[in-house]
Amino acid sequence: MNKSEVIAFFDCRAPEWDRHMVRDDGKIAFILDTAGIRPSVTVLDVACGTGVLFGDYLARSAARVTGVDISPAMAHIAATKLHDPRIEVLCGDIETIEIPRRYDCCVVYNAFPHFPDPQRLITRLAELLAPGGRLTVAHGMSLEALRRHHAGAAQQVSRPMLQPEELAALMRPVLTVDTMISDEEKYVVSAHL
């Protein structure tokens, strides 16, 4: 997977992204509960896209939200979506961009298959957590549905999603895994420092 192809893929789709998004508030609430999103936490939203979860973080009174996306078009939409001083959007590669602070919660929502090296990503995100911080990788669909979804146009910019046990094994050298869910509706793996 080539990162420049990932950027081009998402830049092209950014203008229509929100219009085609399917949202399930119940699933999102479950994911955010598992991720530890509550009042006063700081959140790092990795591959934030157009900022689809920003309103949810603010509704839960997060103290600060930093969204990072490698796609300039996605990051631009995210930066202009909500005008709130608690939200900051950075455009760049999360694996190399300078992040000057540590976060209580790091969320990778509907994006993990688009990273070429899962172990490198997990190691980097663990470094960005504050003491006791939590990393959550989640998808609002089943593993099988996710694989079907990425078998189409996104095939060149994604890799097969790991089984929850495989992702947990990658996390265990740096984090303590306490949640592994893969059912007919969602996929959630969460761990803490």
CSV table of C-alpha atoms in Angstrom, one decimal:
chain,number,residue,atom,x,y,z
A,1,MET,CA,0.0,0.0,0.0
A,2,ASN,CA,1.4,3.4,-1.1
A,3,LYS,CA,0.6,6.4,1.2
A,4,SER,CA,0.4,8.7,-1.8
A,5,GLU,CA,-2.4,6.5,-3.2
A,6,VAL,CA,-4.2,6.6,0.2
A,7,ILE,CA,-4.0,10.4,0.1
A,8,ALA,CA,-5.3,10.6,-3.4
A,9,PHE,CA,-8.1,8.1,-2.7
A,10,PHE,CA,-9.4,10.0,0.3
A,11,ASP,CA,-8.9,13.5,-1.3
A,12,CYS,CA,-11.1,12.4,-4.2
A,13,ARG,CA,-13.9,11.2,-1.9
A,14,ALA,CA,-13.7,13.9,0.8
A,15,PRO,CA,-16.4,16.3,-0.8
A,16,GLU,CA,-19.0,13.5,-0.7
A,17,TRP,CA,-17.9,11.7,2.4
A,18,ASP,CA,-20.4,13.0,4.9
A,19,ARG,CA,-23.3,12.5,2.4
A,20,HIS,CA,-22.5,8.8,2.1
A,21,MET,CA,-21.8,8.1,5.7
A,22,VAL,CA,-24.0,5.7,7.5
A,23,ARG,CA,-24.3,6.6,11.2
A,24,ASP,CA,-25.6,4.4,14.0
A,25,ASP,CA,-25.7,6.4,17.2
A,26,GLY,CA,-26.0,3.3,19.4
A,27,LYS,CA,-22.8,1.8,18.0
A,28,ILE,CA,-21.0,5.1,18.3
A,29,ALA,CA,-22.1,5.5,21.9
A,30,PHE,CA,-20.8,2.0,22.7
A,31,ILE,CA,-17.5,2.7,21.0
A,32,LEU,CA,-17.0,6.0,22.8
A,33,ASP,CA,-17.9,4.4,26.1
A,34,THR,CA,-15.3,1.7,25.5
A,35,ALA,CA,-12.8,4.4,24.5
A,36,GLY,CA,-13.2,6.2,27.7
A,37,ILE,CA,-14.6,9.4,26.2
A,38,ARG,CA,-16.0,11.4,29.1
A,39,PRO,CA,-15.8,14.9,30.5
A,40,SER,CA,-12.4,16.6,30.7
A,41,VAL,CA,-10.4,14.0,28.7
A,42,THR,CA,-8.1,14.8,25.8
A,43,VAL,CA,-8.7,12.9,22.6
A,44,LEU,CA,-6.5,12.1,19.6
A,45,ASP,CA,-8.7,11.1,16.7
A,46,VAL,CA,-6.4,9.3,14.2
A,47,ALA,CA,-7.5,9.4,10.6
A,48,CYS,CA,-10.3,11.7,11.7
A,49,GLY,CA,-11.5,12.1,8.1
A,50,THR,CA,-14.1,14.9,7.9
A,51,GLY,CA,-14.4,15.0,11.7
A,52,VAL,CA,-17.3,12.6,11.9
A,53,LEU,CA,-16.9,12.1,15.6
A,54,PHE,CA,-16.0,15.6,16.7
A,55,GLY,CA,-19.6,16.5,17.7
A,56,ASP,CA,-19.8,13.3,19.7
A,57,TYR,CA,-16.5,14.1,21.6
A,58,LEU,CA,-17.8,17.6,22.4
A,59,ALA,CA,-21.2,16.3,23.5
A,60,ARG,CA,-19.3,14.3,26.1
A,61,SER,CA,-17.5,17.4,27.2
A,62,ALA,CA,-14.0,16.4,26.1
A,63,ALA,CA,-11.5,19.0,27.1
A,64,ARG,CA,-9.5,18.9,23.8
A,65,VAL,CA,-9.8,17.0,20.5
A,66,THR,CA,-6.9,16.8,18.1
A,67,GLY,CA,-7.9,15.2,14.8
A,68,VAL,CA,-5.1,14.1,12.4
A,69,ASP,CA,-5.6,13.0,8.8
A,70,ILE,CA,-3.1,12.3,6.0
A,71,SER,CA,-5.6,13.6,3.4
A,72,PRO,CA,-5.5,17.4,3.0
A,73,ALA,CA,-9.1,17.5,1.6
A,74,MET,CA,-10.4,15.4,4.6
A,75,ALA,CA,-8.4,17.5,7.1
A,76,HIS,CA,-9.7,20.8,5.5
A,77,ILE,CA,-13.4,19.7,5.8
A,78,ALA,CA,-12.7,18.5,9.4
A,79,ALA,CA,-11.1,21.9,10.3
A,80,THR,CA,-14.1,23.9,9.0
A,81,LYS,CA,-16.9,21.6,10.3
A,82,LEU,CA,-17.1,22.9,13.9
A,83,HIS,CA,-15.8,26.2,15.2
A,84,ASP,CA,-14.9,25.3,18.7
A,85,PRO,CA,-11.6,26.2,20.4
A,86,ARG,CA,-11.4,22.6,21.9
A,87,ILE,CA,-10.9,21.2,18.3
A,88,GLU,CA,-7.6,21.2,16.5
A,89,VAL,CA,-7.0,19.5,13.1
A,90,LEU,CA,-3.6,18.6,11.8
A,91,CYS,CA,-2.9,17.3,8.3
A,92,GLY,CA,-0.1,14.8,8.1
A,93,ASP,CA,1.0,11.2,8.6
A,94,ILE,CA,0.3,10.2,12.3
A,95,GLU,CA,3.4,8.1,12.2
A,96,THR,CA,5.7,11.0,11.5
A,97,ILE,CA,3.9,14.3,12.4
A,98,GLU,CA,5.0,16.2,15.4
A,99,ILE,CA,2.5,15.8,18.2
A,100,PRO,CA,3.5,18.1,21.1
A,101,ARG,CA,1.3,16.6,23.8
A,102,ARG,CA,0.0,13.2,25.2
A,103,TYR,CA,-3.6,12.2,25.2
A,104,ASP,CA,-6.0,10.4,27.5
A,105,CYS,CA,-7.8,8.7,24.7
A,106,CYS,CA,-6.7,7.8,21.2
A,107,VAL,CA,-9.4,6.6,18.8
A,108,VAL,CA,-8.9,5.0,15.4
A,109,TYR,CA,-12.5,4.8,14.0
A,110,ASN,CA,-13.2,3.2,10.6
A,111,ALA,CA,-9.7,3.6,9.5
A,112,PHE,CA,-7.3,1.0,10.7
A,113,PRO,CA,-7.0,-1.1,7.5
A,114,HIS,CA,-5.6,2.0,5.7
A,115,PHE,CA,-2.4,1.9,7.6
A,116,PRO,CA,0.3,-0.3,6.0
A,117,ASP,CA,2.2,-1.4,9.1
A,118,PRO,CA,-0.2,-2.2,12.1
A,119,GLN,CA,2.7,-2.8,14.6
A,120,ARG,CA,4.4,0.5,13.7
A,121,LEU,CA,1.1,2.3,14.1
A,122,ILE,CA,0.3,0.7,17.5
A,123,THR,CA,3.8,1.5,18.8
A,124,ARG,CA,3.5,5.1,17.7
A,125,LEU,CA,0.0,5.6,19.2
A,126,ALA,CA,1.1,4.1,22.5
A,127,GLU,CA,3.8,6.7,22.6
A,128,LEU,CA,1.2,9.5,22.3
A,129,LEU,CA,-0.9,8.3,25.3
A,130,ALA,CA,-0.7,10.0,28.7
A,131,PRO,CA,-0.1,7.8,31.7
A,132,GLY,CA,-3.2,5.5,32.0
A,133,GLY,CA,-4.3,6.5,28.5
A,134,ARG,CA,-6.4,4.3,26.3
A,135,LEU,CA,-6.1,3.3,22.6
A,136,THR,CA,-9.3,2.1,20.9
A,137,VAL,CA,-9.5,0.7,17.3
A,138,ALA,CA,-13.1,0.4,16.2
A,139,HIS,CA,-15.4,-0.1,13.2
A,140,GLY,CA,-19.1,0.4,13.0
A,141,MET,CA,-19.6,-2.9,11.1
A,142,SER,CA,-18.7,-6.5,11.5
A,143,LEU,CA,-15.4,-7.9,10.4
A,144,GLU,CA,-16.9,-9.7,7.5
A,145,ALA,CA,-18.8,-6.6,6.3
A,146,LEU,CA,-15.6,-4.6,6.7
A,147,ARG,CA,-13.7,-7.1,4.5
A,148,ARG,CA,-16.5,-7.0,1.9
A,149,HIS,CA,-16.5,-3.2,2.0
A,150,HIS,CA,-12.7,-3.0,1.4
A,151,ALA,CA,-12.8,-5.6,-1.4
A,152,GLY,CA,-14.2,-3.0,-3.8
A,153,ALA,CA,-12.7,0.4,-4.7
A,154,ALA,CA,-10.7,0.6,-1.5
A,155,GLN,CA,-8.8,-2.6,-2.1
A,156,GLN,CA,-5.6,-0.8,-3.3
A,157,VAL,CA,-5.6,1.5,-0.3
A,158,SER,CA,-6.3,-1.0,2.5
A,159,ARG,CA,-5.2,-4.3,3.9
A,160,PRO,CA,-7.3,-7.1,5.4
A,161,MET,CA,-8.5,-6.2,8.9
A,162,LEU,CA,-6.9,-8.3,11.6
A,163,GLN,CA,-8.9,-10.6,13.8
A,164,PRO,CA,-9.4,-9.1,17.3
A,165,GLU,CA,-6.9,-11.6,18.8
A,166,GLU,CA,-4.3,-10.6,16.2
A,167,LEU,CA,-4.7,-6.9,16.9
A,168,ALA,CA,-4.6,-7.6,20.7
A,169,ALA,CA,-1.3,-9.5,20.2
A,170,LEU,CA,0.2,-6.5,18.5
A,171,MET,CA,-0.9,-4.2,21.3
A,172,ARG,CA,0.2,-6.4,24.2
A,173,PRO,CA,3.9,-5.5,24.2
A,174,VAL,CA,3.1,-1.9,24.9
A,175,LEU,CA,-0.5,-1.9,26.3
A,176,THR,CA,-2.9,-3.9,28.4
A,177,VAL,CA,-5.8,-5.1,26.3
A,178,ASP,CA,-9.2,-5.3,28.1
A,179,THR,CA,-11.7,-5.3,25.3
A,180,MET,CA,-12.0,-7.5,22.2
A,181,ILE,CA,-15.4,-7.5,20.5
A,182,SER,CA,-16.2,-8.7,17.0
A,183,ASP,CA,-19.8,-9.3,16.4
A,184,GLU,CA,-22.5,-8.9,13.7
A,185,GLU,CA,-22.5,-5.1,14.3
A,186,LYS,CA,-19.1,-3.8,15.3
A,187,TYR,CA,-15.4,-4.4,15.9
A,188,VAL,CA,-13.8,-3.0,18.9
A,189,VAL,CA,-10.3,-3.6,20.4
A,190,SER,CA,-9.3,-1.4,23.3
A,191,ALA,CA,-6.3,-1.3,25.6
A,192,HIS,CA,-4.7,1.0,28.1
A,193,LEU,CA,-1.2,2.0,29.4
